[in-house]
PDB file of C-alpha atoms in Angstrom:
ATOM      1  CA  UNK A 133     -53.613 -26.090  50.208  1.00 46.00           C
ATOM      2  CA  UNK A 134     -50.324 -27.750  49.655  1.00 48.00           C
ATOM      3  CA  UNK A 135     -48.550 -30.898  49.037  1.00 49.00           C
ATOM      4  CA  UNK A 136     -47.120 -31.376  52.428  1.00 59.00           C
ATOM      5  CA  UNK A 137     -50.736 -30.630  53.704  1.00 83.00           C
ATOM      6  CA  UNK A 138     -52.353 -33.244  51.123  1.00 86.00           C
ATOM      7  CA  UNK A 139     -49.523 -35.592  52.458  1.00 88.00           C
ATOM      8  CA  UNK A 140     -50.017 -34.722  55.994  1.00 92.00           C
ATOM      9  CA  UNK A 141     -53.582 -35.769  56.135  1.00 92.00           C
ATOM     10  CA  UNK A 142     -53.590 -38.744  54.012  1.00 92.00           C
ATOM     11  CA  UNK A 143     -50.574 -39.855  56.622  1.00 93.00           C
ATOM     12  CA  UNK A 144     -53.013 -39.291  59.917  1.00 94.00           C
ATOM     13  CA  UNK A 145     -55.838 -41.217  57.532  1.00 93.00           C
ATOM     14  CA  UNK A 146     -53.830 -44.041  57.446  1.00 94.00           C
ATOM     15  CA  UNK A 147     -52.541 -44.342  60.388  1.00 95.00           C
ATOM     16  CA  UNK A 148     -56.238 -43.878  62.270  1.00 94.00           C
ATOM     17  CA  UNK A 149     -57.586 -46.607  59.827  1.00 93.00           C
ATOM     18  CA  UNK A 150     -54.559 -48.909  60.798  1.00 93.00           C
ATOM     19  CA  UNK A 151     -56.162 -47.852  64.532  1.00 91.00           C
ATOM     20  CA  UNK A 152     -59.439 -49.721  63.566  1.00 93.00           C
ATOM     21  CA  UNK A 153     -57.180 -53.149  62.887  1.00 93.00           C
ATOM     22  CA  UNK A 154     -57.487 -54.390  65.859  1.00 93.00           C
ATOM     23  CA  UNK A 155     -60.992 -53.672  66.565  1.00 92.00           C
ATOM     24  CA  UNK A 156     -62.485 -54.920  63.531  1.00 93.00           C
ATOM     25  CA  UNK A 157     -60.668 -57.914  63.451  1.00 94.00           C
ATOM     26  CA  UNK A 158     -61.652 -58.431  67.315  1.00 94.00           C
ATOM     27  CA  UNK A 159     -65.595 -57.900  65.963  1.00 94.00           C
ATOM     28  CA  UNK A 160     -65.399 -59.745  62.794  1.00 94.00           C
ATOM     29  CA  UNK A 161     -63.838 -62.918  64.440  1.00 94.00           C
ATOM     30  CA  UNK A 162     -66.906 -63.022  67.131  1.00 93.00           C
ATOM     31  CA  UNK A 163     -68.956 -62.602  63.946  1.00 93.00           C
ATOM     32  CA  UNK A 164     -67.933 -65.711  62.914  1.00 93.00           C
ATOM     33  CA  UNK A 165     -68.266 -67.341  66.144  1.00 91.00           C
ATOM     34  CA  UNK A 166     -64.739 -67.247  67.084  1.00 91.00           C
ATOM     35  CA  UNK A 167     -64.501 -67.008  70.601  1.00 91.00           C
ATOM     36  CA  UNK A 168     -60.952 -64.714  71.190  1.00 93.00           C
ATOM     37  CA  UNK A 169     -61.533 -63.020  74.156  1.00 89.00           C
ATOM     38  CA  UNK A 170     -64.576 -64.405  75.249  1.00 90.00           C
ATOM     39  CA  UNK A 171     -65.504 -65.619  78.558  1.00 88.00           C
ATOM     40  CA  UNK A 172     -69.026 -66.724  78.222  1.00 86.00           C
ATOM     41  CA  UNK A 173     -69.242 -68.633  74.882  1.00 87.00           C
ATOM     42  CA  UNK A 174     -73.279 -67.981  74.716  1.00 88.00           C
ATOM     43  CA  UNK A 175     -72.707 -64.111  73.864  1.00 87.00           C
ATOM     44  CA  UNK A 176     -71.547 -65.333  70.396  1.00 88.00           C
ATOM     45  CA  UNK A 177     -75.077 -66.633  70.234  1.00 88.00           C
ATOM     46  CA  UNK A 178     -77.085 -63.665  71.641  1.00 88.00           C
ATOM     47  CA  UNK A 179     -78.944 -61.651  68.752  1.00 86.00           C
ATOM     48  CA  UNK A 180     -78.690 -57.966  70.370  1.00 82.00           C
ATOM     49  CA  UNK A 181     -74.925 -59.143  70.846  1.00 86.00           C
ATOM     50  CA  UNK A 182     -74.840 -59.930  67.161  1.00 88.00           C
ATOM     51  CA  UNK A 183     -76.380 -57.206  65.705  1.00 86.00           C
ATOM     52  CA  UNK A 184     -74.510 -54.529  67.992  1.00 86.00           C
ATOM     53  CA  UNK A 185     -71.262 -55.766  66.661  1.00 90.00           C
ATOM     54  CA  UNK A 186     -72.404 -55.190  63.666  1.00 91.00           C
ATOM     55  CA  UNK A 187     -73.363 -52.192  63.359  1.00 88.00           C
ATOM     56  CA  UNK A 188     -69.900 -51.364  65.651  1.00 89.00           C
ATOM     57  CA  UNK A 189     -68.041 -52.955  62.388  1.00 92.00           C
ATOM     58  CA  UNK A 190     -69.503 -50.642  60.045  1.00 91.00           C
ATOM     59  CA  UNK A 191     -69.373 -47.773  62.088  1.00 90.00           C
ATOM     60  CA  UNK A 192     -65.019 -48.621  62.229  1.00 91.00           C
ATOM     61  CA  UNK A 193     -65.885 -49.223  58.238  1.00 92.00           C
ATOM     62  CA  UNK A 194     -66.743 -45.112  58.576  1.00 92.00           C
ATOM     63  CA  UNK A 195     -64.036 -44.421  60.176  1.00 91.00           C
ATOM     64  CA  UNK A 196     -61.750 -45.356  57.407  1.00 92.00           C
ATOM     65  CA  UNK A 197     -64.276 -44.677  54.775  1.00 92.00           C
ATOM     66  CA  UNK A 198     -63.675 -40.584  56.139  1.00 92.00           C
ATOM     67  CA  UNK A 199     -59.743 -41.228  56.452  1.00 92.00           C
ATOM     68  CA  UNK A 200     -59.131 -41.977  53.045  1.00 91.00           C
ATOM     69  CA  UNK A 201     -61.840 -38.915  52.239  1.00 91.00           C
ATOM     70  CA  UNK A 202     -59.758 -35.963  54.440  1.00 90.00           C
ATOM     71  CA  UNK A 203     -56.176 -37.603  52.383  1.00 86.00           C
ATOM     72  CA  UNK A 204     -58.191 -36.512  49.258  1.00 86.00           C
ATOM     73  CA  UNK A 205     -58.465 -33.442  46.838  1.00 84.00           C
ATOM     74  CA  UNK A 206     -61.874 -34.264  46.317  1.00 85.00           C
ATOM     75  CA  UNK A 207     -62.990 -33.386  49.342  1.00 84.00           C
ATOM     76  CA  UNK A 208     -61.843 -29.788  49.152  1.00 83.00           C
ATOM     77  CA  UNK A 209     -64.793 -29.870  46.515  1.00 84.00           C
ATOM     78  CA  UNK A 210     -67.209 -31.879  48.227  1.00 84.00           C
ATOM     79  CA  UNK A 211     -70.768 -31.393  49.040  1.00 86.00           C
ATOM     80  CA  UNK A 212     -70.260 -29.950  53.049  1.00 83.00           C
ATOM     81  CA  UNK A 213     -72.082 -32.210  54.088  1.00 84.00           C
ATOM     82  CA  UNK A 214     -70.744 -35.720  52.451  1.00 87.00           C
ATOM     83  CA  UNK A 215     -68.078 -34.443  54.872  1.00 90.00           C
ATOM     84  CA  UNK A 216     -69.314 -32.248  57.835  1.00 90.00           C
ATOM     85  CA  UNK A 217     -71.690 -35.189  58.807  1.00 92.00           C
ATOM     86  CA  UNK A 218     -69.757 -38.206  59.359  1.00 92.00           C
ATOM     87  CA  UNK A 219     -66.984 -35.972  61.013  1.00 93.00           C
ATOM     88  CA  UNK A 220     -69.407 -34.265  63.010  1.00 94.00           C
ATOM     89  CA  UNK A 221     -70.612 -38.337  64.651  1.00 93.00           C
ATOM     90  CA  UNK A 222     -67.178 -39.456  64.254  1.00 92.00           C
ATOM     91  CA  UNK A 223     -65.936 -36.599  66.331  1.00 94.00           C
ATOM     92  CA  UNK A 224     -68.672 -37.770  69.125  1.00 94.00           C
ATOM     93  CA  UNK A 225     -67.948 -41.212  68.892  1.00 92.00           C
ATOM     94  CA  UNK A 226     -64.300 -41.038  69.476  1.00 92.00           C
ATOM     95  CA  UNK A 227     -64.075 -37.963  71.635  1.00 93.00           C
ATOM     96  CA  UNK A 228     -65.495 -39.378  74.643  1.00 92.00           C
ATOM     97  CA  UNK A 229     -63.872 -42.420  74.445  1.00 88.00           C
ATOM     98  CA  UNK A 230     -60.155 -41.031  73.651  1.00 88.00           C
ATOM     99  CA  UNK A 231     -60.423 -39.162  77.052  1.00 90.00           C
ATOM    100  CA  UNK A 232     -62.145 -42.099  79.082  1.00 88.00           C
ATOM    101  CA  UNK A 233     -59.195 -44.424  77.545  1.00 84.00           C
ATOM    102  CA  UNK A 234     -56.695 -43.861  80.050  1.00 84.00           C
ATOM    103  CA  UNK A 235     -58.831 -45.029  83.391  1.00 81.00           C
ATOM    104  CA  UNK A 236     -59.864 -47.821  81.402  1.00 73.00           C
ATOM    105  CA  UNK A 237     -56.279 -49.034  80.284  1.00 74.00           C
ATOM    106  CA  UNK A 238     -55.261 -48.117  84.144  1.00 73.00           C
ATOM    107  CA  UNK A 239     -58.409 -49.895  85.893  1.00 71.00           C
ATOM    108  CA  UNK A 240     -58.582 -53.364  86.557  1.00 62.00           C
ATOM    109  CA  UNK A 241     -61.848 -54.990  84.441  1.00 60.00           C
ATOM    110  CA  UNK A 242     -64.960 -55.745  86.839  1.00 59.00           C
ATOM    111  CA  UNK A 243     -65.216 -59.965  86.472  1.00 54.00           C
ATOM    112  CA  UNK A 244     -68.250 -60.502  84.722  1.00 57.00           C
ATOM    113  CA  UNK A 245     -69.863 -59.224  81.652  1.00 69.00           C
ATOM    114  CA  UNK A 246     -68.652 -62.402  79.443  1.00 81.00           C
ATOM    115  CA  UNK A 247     -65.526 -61.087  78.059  1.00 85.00           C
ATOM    116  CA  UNK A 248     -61.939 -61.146  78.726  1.00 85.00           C
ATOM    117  CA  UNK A 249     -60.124 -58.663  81.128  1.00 82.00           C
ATOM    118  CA  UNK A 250     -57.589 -56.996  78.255  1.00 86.00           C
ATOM    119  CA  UNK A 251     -60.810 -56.336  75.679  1.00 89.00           C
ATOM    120  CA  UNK A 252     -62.171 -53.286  77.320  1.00 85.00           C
ATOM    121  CA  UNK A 253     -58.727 -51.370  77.267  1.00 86.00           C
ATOM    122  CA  UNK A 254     -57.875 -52.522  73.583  1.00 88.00           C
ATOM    123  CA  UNK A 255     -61.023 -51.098  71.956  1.00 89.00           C
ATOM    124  CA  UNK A 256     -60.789 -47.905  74.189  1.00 87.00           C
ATOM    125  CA  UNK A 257     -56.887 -47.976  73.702  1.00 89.00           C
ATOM    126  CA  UNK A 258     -57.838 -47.936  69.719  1.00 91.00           C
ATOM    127  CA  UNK A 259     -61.311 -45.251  70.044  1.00 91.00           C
ATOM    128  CA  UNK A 260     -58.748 -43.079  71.584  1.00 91.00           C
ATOM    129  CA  UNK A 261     -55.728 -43.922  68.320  1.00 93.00           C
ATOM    130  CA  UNK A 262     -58.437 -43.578  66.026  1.00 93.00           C
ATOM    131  CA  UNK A 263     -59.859 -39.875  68.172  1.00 91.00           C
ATOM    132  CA  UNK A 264     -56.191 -38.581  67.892  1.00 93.00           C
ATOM    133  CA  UNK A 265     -55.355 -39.136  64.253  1.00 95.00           C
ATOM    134  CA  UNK A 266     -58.606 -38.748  62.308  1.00 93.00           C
ATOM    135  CA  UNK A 267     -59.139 -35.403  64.261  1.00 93.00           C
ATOM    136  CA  UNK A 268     -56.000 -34.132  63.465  1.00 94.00           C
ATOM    137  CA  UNK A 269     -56.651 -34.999  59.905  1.00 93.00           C
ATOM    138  CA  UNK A 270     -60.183 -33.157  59.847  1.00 92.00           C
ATOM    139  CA  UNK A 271     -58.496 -30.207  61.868  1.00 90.00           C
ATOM    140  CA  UNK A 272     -56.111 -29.955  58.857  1.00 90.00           C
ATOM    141  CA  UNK A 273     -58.960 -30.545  56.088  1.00 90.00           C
ATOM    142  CA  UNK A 274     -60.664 -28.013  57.960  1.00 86.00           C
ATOM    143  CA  UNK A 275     -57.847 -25.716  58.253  1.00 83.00           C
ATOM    144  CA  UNK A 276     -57.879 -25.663  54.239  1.00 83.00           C
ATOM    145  CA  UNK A 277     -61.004 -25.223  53.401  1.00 82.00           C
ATOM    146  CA  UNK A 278     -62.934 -23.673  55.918  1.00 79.00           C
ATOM    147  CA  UNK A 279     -60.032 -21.082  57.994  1.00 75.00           C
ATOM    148  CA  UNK A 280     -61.584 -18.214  58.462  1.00 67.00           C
ATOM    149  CA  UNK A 281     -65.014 -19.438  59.125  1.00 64.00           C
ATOM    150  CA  UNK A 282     -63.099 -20.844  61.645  1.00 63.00           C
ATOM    151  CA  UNK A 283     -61.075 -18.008  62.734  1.00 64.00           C
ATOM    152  CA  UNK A 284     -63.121 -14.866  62.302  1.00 67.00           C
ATOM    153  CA  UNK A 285     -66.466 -16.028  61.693  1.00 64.00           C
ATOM    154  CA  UNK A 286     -68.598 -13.581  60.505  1.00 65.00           C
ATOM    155  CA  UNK A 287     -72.172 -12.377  61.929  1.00 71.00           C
ATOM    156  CA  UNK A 288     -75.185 -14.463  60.651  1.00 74.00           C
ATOM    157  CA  UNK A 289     -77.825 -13.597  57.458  1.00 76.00           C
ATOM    158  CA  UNK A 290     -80.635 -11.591  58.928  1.00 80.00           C
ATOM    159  CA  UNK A 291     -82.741 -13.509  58.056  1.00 82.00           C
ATOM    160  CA  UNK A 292     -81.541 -16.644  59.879  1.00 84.00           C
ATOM    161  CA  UNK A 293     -81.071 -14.897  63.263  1.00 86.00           C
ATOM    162  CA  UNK A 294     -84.649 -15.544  64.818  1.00 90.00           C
ATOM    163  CA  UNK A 295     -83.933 -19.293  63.809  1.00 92.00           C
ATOM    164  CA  UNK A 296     -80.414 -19.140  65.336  1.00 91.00           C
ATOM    165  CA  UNK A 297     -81.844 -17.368  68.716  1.00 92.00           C
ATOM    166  CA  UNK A 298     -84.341 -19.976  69.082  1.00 95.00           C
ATOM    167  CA  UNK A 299     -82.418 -23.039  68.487  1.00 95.00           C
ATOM    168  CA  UNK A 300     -79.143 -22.004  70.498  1.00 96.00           C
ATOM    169  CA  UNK A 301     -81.964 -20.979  73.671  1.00 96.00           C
ATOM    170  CA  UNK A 302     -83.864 -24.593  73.218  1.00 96.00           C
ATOM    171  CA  UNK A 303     -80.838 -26.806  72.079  1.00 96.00           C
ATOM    172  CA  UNK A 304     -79.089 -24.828  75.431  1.00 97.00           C
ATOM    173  CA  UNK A 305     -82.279 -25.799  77.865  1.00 97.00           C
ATOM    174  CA  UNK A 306     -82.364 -29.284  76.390  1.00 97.00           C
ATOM    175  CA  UNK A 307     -78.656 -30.091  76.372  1.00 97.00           C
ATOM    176  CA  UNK A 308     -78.320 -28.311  80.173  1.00 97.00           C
ATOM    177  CA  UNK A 309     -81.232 -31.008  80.962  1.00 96.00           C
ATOM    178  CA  UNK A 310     -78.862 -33.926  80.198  1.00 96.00           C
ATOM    179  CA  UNK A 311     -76.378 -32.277  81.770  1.00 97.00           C
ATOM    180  CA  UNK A 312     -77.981 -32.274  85.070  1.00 97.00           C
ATOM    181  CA  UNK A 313     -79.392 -36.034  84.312  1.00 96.00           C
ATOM    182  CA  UNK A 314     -75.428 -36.964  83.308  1.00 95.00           C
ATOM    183  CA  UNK A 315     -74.482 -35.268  87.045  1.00 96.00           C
ATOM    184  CA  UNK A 316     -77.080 -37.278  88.893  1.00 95.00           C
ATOM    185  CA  UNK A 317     -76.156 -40.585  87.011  1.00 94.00           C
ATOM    186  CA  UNK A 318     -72.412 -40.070  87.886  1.00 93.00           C
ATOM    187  CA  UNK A 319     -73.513 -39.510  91.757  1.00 92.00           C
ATOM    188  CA  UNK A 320     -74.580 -43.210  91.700  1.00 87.00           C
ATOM    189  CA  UNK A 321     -72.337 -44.541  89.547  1.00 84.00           C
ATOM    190  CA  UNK A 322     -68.862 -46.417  90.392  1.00 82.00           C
ATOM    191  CA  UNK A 323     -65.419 -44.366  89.669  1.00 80.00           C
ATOM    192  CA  UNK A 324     -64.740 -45.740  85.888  1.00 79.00           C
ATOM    193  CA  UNK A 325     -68.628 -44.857  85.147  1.00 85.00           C
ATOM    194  CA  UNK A 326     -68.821 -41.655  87.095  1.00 90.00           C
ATOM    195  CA  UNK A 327     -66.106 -40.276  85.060  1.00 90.00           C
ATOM    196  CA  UNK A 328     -67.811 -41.442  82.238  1.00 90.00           C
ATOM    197  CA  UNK A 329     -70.821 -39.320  83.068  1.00 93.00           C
ATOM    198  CA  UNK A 330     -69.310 -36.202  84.077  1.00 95.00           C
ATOM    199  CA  UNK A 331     -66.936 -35.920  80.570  1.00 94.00           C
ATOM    200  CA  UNK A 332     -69.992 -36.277  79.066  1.00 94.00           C
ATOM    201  CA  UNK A 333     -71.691 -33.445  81.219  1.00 96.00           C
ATOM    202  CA  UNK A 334     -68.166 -31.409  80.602  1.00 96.00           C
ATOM    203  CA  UNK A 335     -68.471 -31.884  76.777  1.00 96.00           C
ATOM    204  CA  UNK A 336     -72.053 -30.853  76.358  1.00 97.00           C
ATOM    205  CA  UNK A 337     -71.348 -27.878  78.568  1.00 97.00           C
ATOM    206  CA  UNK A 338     -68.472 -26.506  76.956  1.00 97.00           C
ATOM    207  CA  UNK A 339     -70.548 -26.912  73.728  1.00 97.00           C
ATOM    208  CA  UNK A 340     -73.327 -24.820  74.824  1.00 97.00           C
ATOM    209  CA  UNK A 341     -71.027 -22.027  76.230  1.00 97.00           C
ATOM    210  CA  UNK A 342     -69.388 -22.381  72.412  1.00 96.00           C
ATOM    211  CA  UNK A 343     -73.130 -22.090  70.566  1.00 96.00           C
ATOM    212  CA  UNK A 344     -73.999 -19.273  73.205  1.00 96.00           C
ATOM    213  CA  UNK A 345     -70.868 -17.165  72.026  1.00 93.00           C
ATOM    214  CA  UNK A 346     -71.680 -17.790  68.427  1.00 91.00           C
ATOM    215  CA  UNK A 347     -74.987 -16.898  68.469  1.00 91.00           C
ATOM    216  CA  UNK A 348     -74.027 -13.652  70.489  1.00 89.00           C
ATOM    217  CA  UNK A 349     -71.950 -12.708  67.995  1.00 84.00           C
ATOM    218  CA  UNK A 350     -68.641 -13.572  70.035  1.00 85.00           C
ATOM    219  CA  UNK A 351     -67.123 -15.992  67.569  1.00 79.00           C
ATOM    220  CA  UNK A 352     -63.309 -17.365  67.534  1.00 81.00           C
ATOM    221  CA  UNK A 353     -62.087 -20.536  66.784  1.00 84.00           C
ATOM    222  CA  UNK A 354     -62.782 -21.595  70.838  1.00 89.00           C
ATOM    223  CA  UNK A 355     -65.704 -20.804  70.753  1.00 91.00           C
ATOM    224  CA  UNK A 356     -66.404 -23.205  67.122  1.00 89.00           C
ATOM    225  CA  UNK A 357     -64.213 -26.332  68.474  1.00 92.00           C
ATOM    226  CA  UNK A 358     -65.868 -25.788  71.188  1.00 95.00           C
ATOM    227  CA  UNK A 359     -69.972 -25.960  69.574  1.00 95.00           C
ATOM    228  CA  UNK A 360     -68.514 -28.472  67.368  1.00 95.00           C
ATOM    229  CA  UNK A 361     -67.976 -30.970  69.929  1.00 96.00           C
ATOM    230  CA  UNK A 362     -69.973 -30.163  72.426  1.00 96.00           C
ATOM    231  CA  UNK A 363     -72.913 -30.625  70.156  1.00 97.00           C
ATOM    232  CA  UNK A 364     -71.372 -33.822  68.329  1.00 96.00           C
ATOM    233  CA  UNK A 365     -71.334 -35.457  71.819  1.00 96.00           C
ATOM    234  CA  UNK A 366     -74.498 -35.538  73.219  1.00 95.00           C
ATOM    235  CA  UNK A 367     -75.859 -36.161  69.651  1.00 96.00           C
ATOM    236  CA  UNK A 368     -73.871 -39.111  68.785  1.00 94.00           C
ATOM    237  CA  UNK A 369     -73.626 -40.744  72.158  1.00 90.00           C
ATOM    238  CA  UNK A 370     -77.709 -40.248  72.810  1.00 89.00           C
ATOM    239  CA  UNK A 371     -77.914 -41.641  69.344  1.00 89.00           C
ATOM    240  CA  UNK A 372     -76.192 -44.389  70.119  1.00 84.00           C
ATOM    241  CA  UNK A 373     -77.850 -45.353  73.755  1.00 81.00           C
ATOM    242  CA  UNK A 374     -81.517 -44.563  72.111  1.00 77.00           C
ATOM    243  CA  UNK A 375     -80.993 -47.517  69.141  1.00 77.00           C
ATOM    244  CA  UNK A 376     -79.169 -49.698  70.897  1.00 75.00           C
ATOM    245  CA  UNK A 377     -82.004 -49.625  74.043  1.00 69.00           C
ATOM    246  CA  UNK A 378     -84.895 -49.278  71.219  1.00 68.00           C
ATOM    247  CA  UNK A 379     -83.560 -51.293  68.561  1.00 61.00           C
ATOM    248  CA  UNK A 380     -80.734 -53.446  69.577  1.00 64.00           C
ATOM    249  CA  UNK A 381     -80.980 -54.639  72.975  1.00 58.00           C
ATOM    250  CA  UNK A 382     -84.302 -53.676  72.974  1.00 59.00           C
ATOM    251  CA  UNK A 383     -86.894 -51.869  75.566  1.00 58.00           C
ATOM    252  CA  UNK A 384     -85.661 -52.138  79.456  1.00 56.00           C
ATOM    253  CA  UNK A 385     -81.962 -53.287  78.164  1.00 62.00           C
ATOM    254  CA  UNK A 386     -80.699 -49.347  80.074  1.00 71.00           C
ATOM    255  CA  UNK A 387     -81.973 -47.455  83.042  1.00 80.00           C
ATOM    256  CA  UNK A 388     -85.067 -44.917  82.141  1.00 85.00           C
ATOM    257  CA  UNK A 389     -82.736 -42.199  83.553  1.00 90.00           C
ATOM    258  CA  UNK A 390     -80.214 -43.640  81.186  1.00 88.00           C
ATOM    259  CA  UNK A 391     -82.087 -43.218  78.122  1.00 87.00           C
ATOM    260  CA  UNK A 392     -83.747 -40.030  79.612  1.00 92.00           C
ATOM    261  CA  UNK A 393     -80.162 -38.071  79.671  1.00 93.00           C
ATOM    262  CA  UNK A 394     -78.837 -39.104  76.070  1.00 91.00           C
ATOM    263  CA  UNK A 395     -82.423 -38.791  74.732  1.00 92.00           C
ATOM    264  CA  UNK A 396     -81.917 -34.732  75.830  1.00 95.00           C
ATOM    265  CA  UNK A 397     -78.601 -34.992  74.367  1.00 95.00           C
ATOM    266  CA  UNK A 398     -79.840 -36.230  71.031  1.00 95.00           C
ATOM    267  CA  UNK A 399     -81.911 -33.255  70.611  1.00 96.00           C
ATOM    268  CA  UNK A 400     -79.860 -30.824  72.601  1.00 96.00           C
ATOM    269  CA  UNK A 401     -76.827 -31.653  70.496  1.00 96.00           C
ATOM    270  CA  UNK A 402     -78.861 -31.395  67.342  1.00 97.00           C
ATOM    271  CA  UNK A 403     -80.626 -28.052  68.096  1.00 97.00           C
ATOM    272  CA  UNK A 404     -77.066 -26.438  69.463  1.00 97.00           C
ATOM    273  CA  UNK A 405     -75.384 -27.850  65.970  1.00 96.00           C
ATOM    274  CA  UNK A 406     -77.899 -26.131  63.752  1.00 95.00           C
ATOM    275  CA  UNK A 407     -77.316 -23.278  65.990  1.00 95.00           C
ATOM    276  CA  UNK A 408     -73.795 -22.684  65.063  1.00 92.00           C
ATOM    277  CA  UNK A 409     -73.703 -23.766  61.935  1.00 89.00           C
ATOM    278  CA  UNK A 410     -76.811 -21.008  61.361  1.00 89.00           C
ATOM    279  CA  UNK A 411     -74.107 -18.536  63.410  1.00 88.00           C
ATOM    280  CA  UNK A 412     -71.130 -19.634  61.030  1.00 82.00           C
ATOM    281  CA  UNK A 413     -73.176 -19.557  57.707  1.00 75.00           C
ATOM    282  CA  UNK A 414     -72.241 -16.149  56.250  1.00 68.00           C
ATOM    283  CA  UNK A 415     -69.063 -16.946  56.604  1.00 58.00           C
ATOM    284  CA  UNK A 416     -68.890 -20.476  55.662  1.00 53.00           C
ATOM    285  CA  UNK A 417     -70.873 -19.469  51.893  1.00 48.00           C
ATOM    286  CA  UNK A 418     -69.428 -16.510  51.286  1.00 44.00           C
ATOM    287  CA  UNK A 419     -65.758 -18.081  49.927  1.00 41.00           C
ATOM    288  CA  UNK A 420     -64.722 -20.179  47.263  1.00 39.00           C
ATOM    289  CA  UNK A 421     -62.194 -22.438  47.119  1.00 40.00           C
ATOM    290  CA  UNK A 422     -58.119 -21.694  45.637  1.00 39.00           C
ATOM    291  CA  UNK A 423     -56.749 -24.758  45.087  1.00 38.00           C
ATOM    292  CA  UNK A 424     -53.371 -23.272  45.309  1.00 36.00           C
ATOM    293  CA  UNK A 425     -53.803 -21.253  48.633  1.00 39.00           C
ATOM    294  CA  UNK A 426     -53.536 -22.322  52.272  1.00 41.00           C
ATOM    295  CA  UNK A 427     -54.912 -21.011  55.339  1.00 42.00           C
ATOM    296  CA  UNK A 428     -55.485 -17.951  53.227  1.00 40.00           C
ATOM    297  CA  UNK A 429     -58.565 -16.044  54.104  1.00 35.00           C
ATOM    298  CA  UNK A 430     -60.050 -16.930  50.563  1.00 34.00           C
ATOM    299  CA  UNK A 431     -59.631 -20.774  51.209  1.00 37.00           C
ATOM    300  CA  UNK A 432     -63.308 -21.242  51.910  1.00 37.00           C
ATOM    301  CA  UNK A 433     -66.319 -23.109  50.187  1.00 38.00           C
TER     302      UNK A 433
END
């Protein structure tokens, strides 16, 4: 690690919080029944339209909750996972969105829907600010602690690789079935939500490639960027769609197929990220931390 490192990442953290500005400011003044943006006045009055903002505002609350973490020292010391996990959803959040973002600041909104033509491309115009600078913080916090777990991972415990065989072959069936479901949804969908659908089918097959090479024992830092997303897509995204059509909007609010294809990808992406982080764990356990190195093959905890 060094200073201009430390500085480097706590510059991207700010700047991807001050990419949540405009969003949570949009949310929090519908919140409180201002109506900026707002077509049909009765959404502010909706309760699934109410409590999906909310939990949108504390998901951007994350976001910068994790920036000012990857700008920190402490994190070089923290618990993996007080890190690993928000990144992990964050990273399938924003993903997704950052590469939809350009049709949807170039397309024309559909009238309808109760909202204002310019909202849709300002929140993807800021998923996709947010995508670009709190990745390239974690790829630098990542880059410091974990390097050559990333680089040269090395072959799994023994004892782990039954485990890791079984969940890269299941999370691989599962995630190829939303795959397929994400294919035939983008068949009938219209051009803005057909591209949707196949990014998503391009993400979560990449990802499975990536677990597949892991678990082979081909590792290489394509092959992890590659089983970290893929996995962090289908999980986050079918997390999303299941609560929102369970517990938000409630039953019948998304087509079965709908919550078919992201309800694979919730437990597809889930199975393929145990899967490589089973593949990775010799290598990810076996360092310790220097406080003073950088990218140094002993920069690992």
């Amino acid at each position: 690690m060094t200073t201009d490192t430390i500085t480097a990442r706590r510059a991207l953290g700010v700047a991807a919080t001050a990419g949540t500005l405009p969003y949570l400011s949009l949310k929090i003044a519908w919140l409180t029944g201002n109506p900026v943006g707002i077509d049909d006045p009765a959404l502010l009055r909706d309760n699934a339209w109410i409590a999906a903002n909310t939990v949108t505002v504390l998901l951007a609350l994350c976001v910068a909750g994790l920036a000012a973490v990857l700008g920190s020292r402490w994190a070089l010391r923290a618990p993996a996972a007080v890190v690993l996990l928000p990144a992990w959803v964050g990273t399938g959040l924003l993903v997704p969105a950052a590469l939809v973002a350009p049709l949807a600041l170039l397309t024309p909104a559909a009238p309808g829907g109760g909202v204002a033509g310019w909202v849709t491309p300002m929140v993807y115009g800021g998923f996709a600010w947010q995508g670009l600078f709190l990745l390239a913080a974690f790829a630098l916090f990542a880059g410091d602690r974990w390097w050559t777990a990333v680089l040269r991972p090395g072959p799994a415990p023994e004892p782990v690789r039954p485990l890791l065989r079984a969940t890269a072959v299941g999370g691989a069936l599962t995630a190829a079935g939303s795959v397929t479901l994400h294919l035939v949804l983008a068949a009938g969908a219209g051009p803005v939500g057909a591209v949707v659908d196949i990014v998503q089918a391009a993400l979560v097959a990449a990802g499975i490639a990536g677990v597949l090479a892991l678990a082979a024992g081909r590792p290489g830092p394509v092959a992890v960027v590659a089983a970290w997303t893929g996995s962090a897509v289908p999980f986050a995204g079918g997390l999303w769609v299941v609560v929102s059509a369970v517990g938000i909007a409630g039953p019948g609010s998304a087509p079965p197929l709908r919550v078919l294809a992201d309800l694979a990808g919730l437990l597809g992406g889930f199975a393929l990220a145990v899967a490589a982080l089973l593949a990775v764990s010799n290598s990810v356990t076996s360092y310790t931390i220097q406080p003073t190195a950088h990218r140094n093959p002993a920069v690992n905890g």
